[in-house]
Coordinates of C-alpha atoms and ligand atoms in Angstrom, one line a residue:
M260 CA 0.0 0.0 0.0
K261 CA 2.7 2.3 1.1
S262 CA 4.8 1.7 -2.0
T263 CA 1.8 2.0 -4.2
R264 CA 1.2 5.5 -2.8
R265 CA 4.8 6.4 -3.2
Q266 CA 4.7 5.3 -6.8
A267 CA 1.6 7.3 -7.3
L268 CA 3.3 10.4 -5.9
K269 CA 6.3 9.8 -8.1
T270 CA 4.1 9.4 -11.2
A271 CA 2.2 12.6 -10.3
A272 CA 5.5 14.5 -9.9
A273 CA 7.0 13.2 -13.1
P274 CA 5.6 15.9 -15.5
L275 CA 6.9 18.6 -13.2
L276 CA 10.3 17.1 -13.1
A277 CA 10.3 16.7 -16.9
A278 CA 9.4 20.3 -17.3
C279 CA 12.5 21.4 -15.4
S280 CA 15.5 22.6 -17.3
T281 CA 18.2 20.1 -18.3
R282 CA 20.4 21.4 -15.5
A283 CA 18.0 20.0 -13.0
R284 CA 17.8 16.6 -14.8
R285 CA 19.0 13.8 -12.7
P286 CA 21.4 11.5 -14.4
N287 CA 20.9 7.8 -14.7
I288 CA 23.5 5.6 -13.1
L289 CA 24.8 2.4 -14.8
F290 CA 27.3 0.9 -12.4
I291 CA 29.1 -2.0 -14.1
M292 CA 31.3 -4.3 -12.0
T293 CA 33.0 -7.5 -13.1
D294 CA 34.8 -10.0 -10.9
D295 CA 38.7 -10.2 -10.8
H296 CA 39.3 -8.2 -14.0
S297 CA 43.0 -7.4 -14.2
T298 CA 44.0 -4.1 -15.7
R299 CA 46.2 -6.2 -18.0
A300 CA 43.2 -7.6 -19.7
L301 CA 41.7 -4.5 -21.4
G302 CA 42.8 -2.9 -24.6
C303 CA 42.5 0.6 -23.2
Y304 CA 45.0 -0.3 -20.4
G305 CA 47.5 -1.6 -22.9
N306 CA 46.6 -5.1 -23.9
T307 CA 47.4 -5.5 -27.6
L308 CA 46.1 -9.0 -28.1
L309 CA 42.7 -9.1 -26.4
R310 CA 40.2 -7.0 -28.2
T311 CA 37.8 -5.0 -25.9
P312 CA 36.3 -2.4 -28.3
H313 CA 33.4 -1.5 -26.0
L314 CA 35.5 -1.0 -22.9
D315 CA 37.9 1.0 -25.1
R316 CA 34.9 3.0 -26.3
L317 CA 34.1 3.9 -22.7
A318 CA 37.7 5.0 -22.1
A319 CA 37.7 7.1 -25.4
E320 CA 34.4 8.8 -24.5
G321 CA 35.0 9.1 -20.8
V322 CA 37.8 9.3 -18.2
R323 CA 40.3 6.4 -17.7
F324 CA 41.8 6.3 -14.2
T325 CA 45.3 4.9 -14.0
N326 CA 45.6 4.8 -10.2
A327 CA 42.3 3.2 -9.0
F328 CA 42.7 0.9 -6.0
V329 CA 40.6 -1.1 -3.6
T330 CA 40.3 -1.2 0.2
N331 CA 40.6 -5.0 0.6
S332 CA 41.2 -7.1 -2.5
L333 CA 38.6 -9.8 -2.2
C334 CA 35.1 -10.3 -3.6
A335 CA 32.6 -9.8 -0.8
P336 CA 34.5 -7.1 1.1
A337 CA 35.1 -5.1 -2.0
R338 CA 31.3 -5.2 -2.8
A339 CA 30.5 -4.1 0.7
S340 CA 33.0 -1.2 0.4
V341 CA 31.4 -0.1 -2.9
L342 CA 27.9 -0.1 -1.5
T343 CA 28.6 1.7 1.7
G344 CA 31.6 3.9 0.8
C345 CA 33.4 2.5 3.9
Y346 CA 36.2 0.2 4.8
S347 CA 35.7 -3.4 5.9
H348 CA 36.1 -2.7 9.6
I349 CA 33.2 -0.2 9.4
N350 CA 30.9 -2.0 7.0
G351 CA 31.3 -5.4 8.8
V352 CA 32.4 -7.6 5.8
R353 CA 36.1 -8.5 6.2
G354 CA 36.1 -11.8 4.3
N355 CA 34.3 -14.1 1.9
S356 CA 32.3 -15.4 4.8
E357 CA 30.9 -18.7 3.2
L358 CA 34.4 -20.2 3.6
A359 CA 34.5 -20.1 7.3
N360 CA 30.9 -20.7 8.3
A361 CA 31.2 -17.3 10.0
V362 CA 28.7 -15.2 8.2
E363 CA 29.5 -11.6 8.2
H364 CA 26.6 -9.2 7.6
L365 CA 26.7 -5.7 6.1
N366 CA 26.4 -3.3 9.0
P367 CA 22.6 -2.4 8.8
A368 CA 23.3 1.0 10.3
L369 CA 25.1 2.1 7.2
P370 CA 23.1 3.3 4.3
T371 CA 24.1 2.1 0.8
F372 CA 24.0 4.3 -2.3
P373 CA 21.2 2.2 -3.9
Q374 CA 19.0 2.6 -0.8
L375 CA 19.6 6.4 -0.8
L376 CA 18.9 6.7 -4.5
Q377 CA 15.7 4.6 -4.2
K378 CA 14.5 7.0 -1.4
A379 CA 15.3 9.9 -3.7
G380 CA 13.0 8.6 -6.4
Y381 CA 15.3 6.6 -8.5
R382 CA 14.3 3.2 -9.9
T383 CA 17.0 0.9 -8.6
G384 CA 18.0 -2.6 -9.7
I385 CA 20.8 -5.1 -9.5
V386 CA 21.4 -8.0 -11.8
G387 CA 24.2 -10.7 -11.8
K388 CA 26.8 -11.2 -9.1
W389 CA 26.0 -10.0 -5.6
H390 CA 28.0 -12.3 -3.3
L391 CA 27.0 -10.8 0.1
S392 CA 25.3 -13.1 2.7
D393 CA 22.2 -10.9 3.1
N394 CA 19.6 -10.4 0.4
P395 CA 19.9 -7.1 -1.6
T396 CA 18.1 -4.2 -0.1
G397 CA 17.3 -0.8 -1.6
F398 CA 16.4 -2.3 -5.0
D399 CA 13.1 -2.1 -6.8
Y400 CA 14.3 -5.1 -8.8
W401 CA 17.0 -7.6 -8.1
C402 CA 17.9 -10.8 -9.8
V403 CA 21.3 -12.2 -8.6
L404 CA 23.4 -15.3 -8.7
P405 CA 23.5 -17.3 -5.5
G406 CA 27.1 -17.0 -4.2
Q407 CA 29.6 -17.3 -7.0
G408 CA 27.0 -18.6 -9.4
L409 CA 27.6 -20.8 -12.5
Y410 CA 28.7 -19.8 -16.0
F411 CA 26.3 -22.1 -17.8
N412 CA 22.6 -22.6 -17.1
P413 CA 22.8 -20.8 -13.7
D414 CA 20.2 -20.3 -11.0
F415 CA 19.4 -16.7 -10.2
I416 CA 17.5 -15.5 -7.2
D417 CA 14.8 -13.4 -8.8
N418 CA 13.4 -10.9 -6.2
G419 CA 13.7 -13.7 -3.6
T420 CA 12.7 -16.7 -5.7
R421 CA 15.3 -19.1 -7.0
R422 CA 14.9 -19.8 -10.7
N423 CA 16.9 -21.7 -13.3
F424 CA 17.9 -20.0 -16.5
T425 CA 19.2 -21.6 -19.7
G426 CA 22.2 -19.9 -21.3
Y427 CA 25.5 -18.3 -20.5
A428 CA 25.7 -16.2 -17.3
T429 CA 27.2 -13.1 -19.0
D430 CA 24.5 -13.1 -21.7
L431 CA 21.7 -13.8 -19.2
T432 CA 22.9 -11.0 -16.9
T433 CA 22.8 -8.6 -19.8
D434 CA 19.4 -9.8 -20.9
L435 CA 18.2 -9.0 -17.3
A436 CA 19.9 -5.6 -17.5
L437 CA 18.3 -4.7 -20.8
D438 CA 14.9 -5.8 -19.5
F439 CA 15.3 -3.6 -16.5
L440 CA 16.3 -0.6 -18.7
R441 CA 13.3 -1.2 -21.0
K442 CA 10.9 -1.3 -18.1
T443 CA 12.1 1.9 -16.5
P444 CA 9.7 4.8 -17.3
R445 CA 11.3 7.5 -19.3
N446 CA 10.4 10.1 -16.8
Q447 CA 12.1 8.3 -13.9
P448 CA 15.9 8.2 -13.4
F449 CA 17.4 4.8 -12.9
C450 CA 20.3 3.3 -11.0
L451 CA 21.3 -0.2 -12.3
L452 CA 24.1 -2.3 -10.9
Y453 CA 25.1 -4.6 -13.8
Q454 CA 27.5 -7.0 -12.2
H455 CA 29.1 -10.0 -13.9
K456 CA 30.3 -13.2 -12.5
G457 CA 33.1 -13.3 -15.1
P458 CA 36.0 -13.4 -15.3
H459 CA 36.1 -15.2 -12.0
R460 CA 37.7 -18.7 -12.1
P461 CA 37.2 -21.4 -13.0
F462 CA 36.8 -19.6 -16.3
Q463 CA 34.4 -20.8 -18.8
P464 CA 34.1 -18.7 -21.9
A465 CA 31.0 -18.9 -24.1
P466 CA 31.6 -21.4 -26.9
R467 CA 31.9 -18.6 -29.4
H468 CA 34.8 -17.1 -27.5
A469 CA 36.5 -20.4 -26.4
H470 CA 39.0 -20.6 -29.3
L471 CA 40.0 -16.9 -29.9
F472 CA 43.6 -17.6 -29.0
D473 CA 44.2 -21.2 -30.0
N474 CA 47.1 -20.5 -32.3
V475 CA 48.8 -17.8 -30.3
E476 CA 51.4 -18.0 -27.6
L477 CA 50.5 -15.3 -25.1
P478 CA 53.4 -13.3 -23.8
Y479 CA 54.5 -13.8 -20.2
P480 CA 54.5 -11.1 -17.5
E481 CA 58.0 -9.8 -16.6
T482 CA 57.7 -11.3 -13.1
F483 CA 56.4 -14.7 -14.3
N484 CA 59.5 -16.4 -12.9
D485 CA 59.8 -14.4 -9.7
D486 CA 61.9 -16.2 -7.1
Y487 CA 60.2 -14.3 -4.2
A488 CA 63.6 -13.3 -2.7
T489 CA 63.4 -10.7 0.1
R490 CA 59.6 -11.3 0.4
R491 CA 58.9 -14.1 2.9
M492 CA 55.1 -13.9 2.8
A493 CA 55.2 -14.1 -1.0
Q494 CA 57.3 -17.2 -0.8
E495 CA 54.8 -18.8 1.5
A496 CA 51.8 -18.2 -0.7
E497 CA 52.2 -21.4 -2.6
D498 CA 48.5 -21.9 -3.2
M499 CA 48.6 -19.1 -5.7
R500 CA 51.4 -20.4 -7.9
F501 CA 50.9 -21.6 -11.5
D502 CA 53.7 -24.1 -11.0
I503 CA 52.4 -25.6 -7.8
S504 CA 48.7 -25.3 -7.1
L505 CA 46.9 -25.3 -10.5
A506 CA 48.1 -28.5 -12.1
P507 CA 45.3 -30.7 -10.6
D508 CA 42.8 -28.4 -12.3
Y509 CA 44.0 -29.5 -15.8
K510 CA 43.2 -33.2 -16.5
D511 CA 44.6 -32.9 -20.0
L512 CA 47.9 -31.6 -18.9
P513 CA 50.4 -33.4 -21.2
T514 CA 52.9 -35.7 -19.5
G515 CA 56.6 -35.4 -20.0
L516 CA 56.8 -31.7 -19.6
S517 CA 59.6 -30.1 -17.6
P518 CA 58.4 -28.0 -14.6
A519 CA 59.0 -24.8 -16.6
E520 CA 57.1 -26.1 -19.6
R521 CA 54.2 -27.3 -17.4
K522 CA 54.0 -23.9 -15.8
K523 CA 53.9 -22.2 -19.2
W524 CA 51.3 -24.7 -20.5
I525 CA 49.0 -24.0 -17.6
Y526 CA 49.5 -20.3 -17.9
Q527 CA 48.5 -20.4 -21.6
R528 CA 45.3 -22.3 -20.9
F529 CA 44.4 -20.3 -17.9
V530 CA 44.8 -16.9 -19.5
K531 CA 43.2 -17.9 -22.8
D532 CA 40.1 -19.0 -20.9
Y533 CA 40.2 -15.8 -18.9
Y534 CA 40.5 -13.7 -22.0
G535 CA 37.5 -15.6 -23.5
A536 CA 35.4 -14.7 -20.4
V537 CA 36.4 -11.1 -20.8
A538 CA 35.5 -11.1 -24.5
G539 CA 32.0 -12.2 -23.5
I540 CA 31.8 -9.3 -21.1
D541 CA 33.0 -6.8 -23.6
E542 CA 30.6 -8.0 -26.3
N543 CA 27.7 -7.8 -23.9
L544 CA 28.7 -4.3 -22.8
G545 CA 28.3 -3.4 -26.5
R546 CA 24.6 -4.5 -26.3
I547 CA 24.1 -2.2 -23.3
L548 CA 25.9 0.8 -24.9
D549 CA 23.8 0.3 -28.1
H550 CA 20.7 0.4 -26.0
L551 CA 21.7 3.7 -24.4
D552 CA 22.5 5.1 -27.8
K553 CA 19.3 4.0 -29.5
N554 CA 17.2 5.3 -26.6
D555 CA 18.9 8.7 -26.4
L556 CA 20.2 7.9 -22.9
T557 CA 23.9 8.2 -23.5
R558 CA 24.3 11.9 -22.5
D559 CA 22.3 11.5 -19.3
T560 CA 23.7 8.2 -18.1
I561 CA 26.8 8.0 -15.9
V562 CA 28.5 4.7 -16.9
I563 CA 31.0 3.4 -14.4
Y564 CA 33.1 0.4 -15.3
T565 CA 35.2 -1.3 -12.7
T566 CA 35.8 -4.7 -11.0
D567 CA 35.7 -5.9 -7.4
N568 CA 39.4 -6.5 -7.0
G569 CA 42.6 -6.7 -9.1
F570 CA 44.1 -10.0 -10.2
F571 CA 47.5 -11.6 -10.6
L572 CA 47.3 -12.8 -14.2
G573 CA 50.7 -14.6 -14.1
D574 CA 52.4 -11.7 -12.3
H575 CA 54.8 -13.1 -9.8
G576 CA 53.9 -16.6 -11.2
W577 CA 50.6 -16.3 -9.5
Y578 CA 46.8 -16.2 -10.0
D579 CA 44.3 -14.8 -7.5
K580 CA 44.5 -11.5 -5.6
R581 CA 44.5 -10.6 -1.8
F582 CA 48.0 -9.2 -1.5
M583 CA 48.6 -5.5 -1.4
Y584 CA 50.9 -5.8 -4.3
E585 CA 50.1 -3.7 -7.3
P586 CA 48.3 -6.2 -9.7
S587 CA 45.9 -7.1 -6.9
L588 CA 45.5 -3.7 -5.4
R589 CA 44.9 -1.9 -8.7
V590 CA 41.6 -2.1 -10.7
P591 CA 40.4 -0.7 -14.0
L592 CA 38.1 2.3 -13.6
L593 CA 36.4 4.0 -16.5
I594 CA 33.7 6.7 -16.0
R595 CA 31.7 8.2 -18.9
Y596 CA 29.4 11.1 -18.3
P597 CA 29.3 13.4 -21.3
R598 CA 27.6 16.2 -19.4
L599 CA 30.5 16.5 -17.0
A600 CA 33.7 14.8 -18.2
A601 CA 35.7 15.5 -21.3
A602 CA 36.1 12.6 -23.6
G603 CA 39.3 10.6 -23.6
R604 CA 40.9 12.1 -20.5
V605 CA 43.4 10.1 -18.5
E606 CA 43.3 10.7 -14.7
D607 CA 46.3 9.8 -12.6
H608 CA 45.1 10.9 -9.1
M609 CA 44.6 8.0 -6.7
T610 CA 41.0 6.7 -6.2
V611 CA 39.7 4.0 -3.9
N612 CA 36.6 1.9 -4.3
I613 CA 35.0 3.7 -1.3
D614 CA 34.8 6.7 -3.6
Y615 CA 32.1 5.3 -5.9
A616 CA 29.2 5.6 -3.5
P617 CA 29.8 9.3 -2.7
T618 CA 30.5 10.0 -6.3
I619 CA 27.2 8.5 -7.5
L620 CA 25.2 10.3 -4.8
D621 CA 27.0 13.6 -5.5
L622 CA 26.3 13.4 -9.2
A623 CA 22.7 12.4 -8.5
G624 CA 22.2 15.4 -6.2
V625 CA 21.6 13.3 -3.2
P626 CA 23.2 14.3 0.2
I627 CA 26.2 12.1 1.1
P628 CA 25.9 10.6 4.6
G629 CA 29.1 9.9 6.6
M630 CA 30.9 7.8 4.1
Q631 CA 34.7 7.4 4.1
G632 CA 35.3 7.9 0.4
R633 CA 35.3 11.1 -1.5
S634 CA 33.3 12.2 -4.5
L635 CA 35.3 11.9 -7.8
R636 CA 33.4 14.8 -9.3
P637 CA 36.4 17.2 -9.3
L638 CA 38.6 14.5 -11.0
L639 CA 35.9 13.9 -13.6
N640 CA 35.6 17.5 -14.6
G641 CA 39.4 18.0 -14.7
A642 CA 39.7 20.2 -11.6
P643 CA 41.4 18.1 -9.0
P644 CA 41.6 19.9 -5.6
T645 CA 45.0 20.6 -4.1
D646 CA 44.1 18.5 -1.0
W647 CA 43.3 15.4 -3.0
R648 CA 44.6 12.2 -1.2
R649 CA 48.3 11.5 -1.6
S650 CA 48.2 8.1 0.0
I651 CA 45.8 5.2 0.4
Y652 CA 45.1 2.7 3.2
Y653 CA 44.7 -1.0 2.6
T654 CA 43.7 -4.0 4.8
Y655 CA 43.3 -7.7 4.1
Y656 CA 41.8 -10.1 6.6
E657 CA 40.0 -13.0 4.9
N658 CA 38.2 -15.1 7.5
S659 CA 41.1 -15.6 9.8
W660 CA 40.4 -12.4 11.5
A661 CA 38.2 -13.8 14.3
E662 CA 40.7 -16.7 14.8
M663 CA 43.6 -14.3 15.1
Q664 CA 41.7 -12.2 17.7
K665 CA 41.4 -15.4 19.7
G666 CA 45.1 -15.9 19.5
A667 CA 45.3 -18.7 17.0
A668 CA 48.8 -19.2 15.6
R669 CA 49.5 -19.2 11.9
S670 CA 50.9 -22.7 12.2
D671 CA 47.5 -24.0 13.5
P672 CA 46.0 -26.2 10.8
S673 CA 42.6 -24.6 11.3
F674 CA 44.2 -21.2 10.7
Q675 CA 45.7 -22.5 7.4
Y676 CA 42.2 -23.6 6.4
L677 CA 40.9 -20.2 7.2
T678 CA 43.4 -18.4 5.0
P679 CA 42.8 -19.6 1.4
H680 CA 45.9 -19.3 -0.7
R681 CA 47.8 -18.7 2.6
V682 CA 48.0 -15.0 2.3
V683 CA 48.7 -13.7 5.7
P684 CA 46.4 -10.9 6.8
H685 CA 48.1 -7.5 6.4
R686 CA 47.6 -3.8 6.2
G687 CA 49.6 -1.0 4.6
V688 CA 49.9 2.4 3.1
R689 CA 50.7 3.3 -0.5
T690 CA 51.8 6.8 -1.5
E691 CA 52.5 8.0 -5.0
R692 CA 55.9 6.5 -4.8
H693 CA 56.2 4.1 -1.9
K694 CA 54.5 1.2 -0.2
L695 CA 54.8 -0.1 3.4
I696 CA 53.0 -3.4 4.3
E697 CA 52.7 -4.7 7.8
Y698 CA 51.7 -8.4 8.3
Y699 CA 49.5 -9.0 11.4
G700 CA 51.3 -11.1 14.1
E701 CA 54.6 -11.2 12.3
G702 CA 56.6 -9.0 14.7
D703 CA 59.0 -6.7 12.9
Y704 CA 58.6 -8.4 9.5
C705 CA 57.3 -5.7 7.1
E706 CA 57.8 -4.9 3.4
L707 CA 58.9 -1.6 1.9
F708 CA 59.0 -0.9 -1.8
D709 CA 60.1 2.0 -4.0
L710 CA 57.5 1.9 -6.8
Q711 CA 59.5 4.3 -8.9
S712 CA 62.8 2.3 -9.1
D713 CA 61.1 -1.1 -8.5
P714 CA 57.6 -1.0 -10.0
H715 CA 57.2 -4.8 -9.8
E716 CA 57.9 -4.8 -6.1
L717 CA 60.7 -7.3 -6.2
R718 CA 63.1 -5.7 -3.7
N719 CA 61.9 -5.4 -0.1
L720 CA 63.8 -2.5 1.4
Y721 CA 62.5 -2.9 4.9
G722 CA 65.2 -2.9 7.5
D723 CA 67.8 -1.2 5.3
P724 CA 69.4 1.5 7.5
A725 CA 69.4 3.9 4.5
Q726 CA 65.5 3.7 4.5
A727 CA 65.0 4.4 8.2
S728 CA 63.7 7.9 7.7
L729 CA 61.4 6.9 4.9
T730 CA 60.1 4.0 6.9
A731 CA 59.4 6.3 9.8
Q732 CA 57.5 8.7 7.5
L733 CA 55.4 5.9 6.1
R734 CA 54.6 4.5 9.5
Q735 CA 53.5 7.9 10.6
E736 CA 51.3 8.1 7.5
L737 CA 49.8 4.7 8.2
T738 CA 49.0 5.7 11.7
R739 CA 47.4 8.9 10.4
L740 CA 45.2 7.0 7.9
R741 CA 44.2 4.4 10.5
A742 CA 43.0 7.3 12.7
Q743 CA 41.3 9.0 9.8
Y744 CA 39.4 5.8 9.0
Q745 CA 38.8 4.9 12.6
D746 CA 40.6 1.6 12.4
S747 CA 41.7 1.0 16.0
V748 CA 42.5 -2.7 16.0
Ligands
CA813 CA1 36.6 -10.9 -7.0

């Protein structure tokens, strides 16, 4: 009854809104998030083999961010940070909770940007990957994959009811998105979260994209044969290595290969499947952009493209994410909004995924509640303020956090279980040039990198007397950021 009345009021107000000048027009929001999309796998970020014409179009018509980072490089926590504009210790989601039977809930006291937009009269929807333990709230329409979901013939939870769909998840998610767009009244602004499962592993490209690279030997990252010298935690992370942990996944792995040949064989298969999944995303993005064009929505729709976390696509001989190292910390970020942002600009200022919620609210003209991120509006219109952040704060916990608080040792078998890929929880600070990482419970073991002279983070400088002053400065900055973000643990 209440929603019917609200709807009636919205409908009655619509002609008045339409009569306002274009300046008062509220933009539509199309927030596109994929899963584990490395910046190395987009044409507009420098990949010359994988074609991503529609992502490249967004970059050419919008702003491409070169220093976009995440708070906590993992699926569920990243999604919680995006929705709330807050770090994990504030929003309540530190890990992928299904792994530990310790379900973490999004802090209900925190508003999310879809909830606020819905209250402000937007038609809100989410389709595809959700990956939080609670059902979506703040959406007029939601149809999401349960957990990670499947690539082929997946179930979706359609406004609370589980239904099976026939087809490929990336195509189906796009069908749902287009359906939402078609059903949105022209006089009502929309906010759609269009979130793909892909390219999360195990990758399964659509059959039409499964053989794009059959006759190509893909190049290897510069750090493919990293020996992990000077980085003890990297050395311990064996469950992320192409040469150790992935072999059981490939039943058709040829016999008789040397260890080096086997590692390369697995890499080729892995990345080709990954690229195939990305090709499906790009192709489907084209369907969405076409719809905006054909319905005269392009100028008034803010399109944001990003992913939940970065990914080691062979960097350091690894797959997966979690570490604060650059390939995992860094994400693609493209924002197109013709009414505000000049086409084709490249923006180097540092952004964090807690910025998206305040940005969207700001551009929609909705007051921003106490969120920890900052609106990217001044970066979009090419007028960065002099006090823009010069450093970012990062934390990674996974599900071991509760166990660590109880005093569990890292050698405890249960603890190992609770830390998939054996990445030790850590936190750190990254400035424009340096990075300091502290590993929880590891005493005076830390890592310090000079990103200018060592962009691949191969030489840990921590403990070098020549770096004492720099280390002290970075520690001070880390302390300042922890106070700013109210992280007292
Ligand atoms: Ca992810």
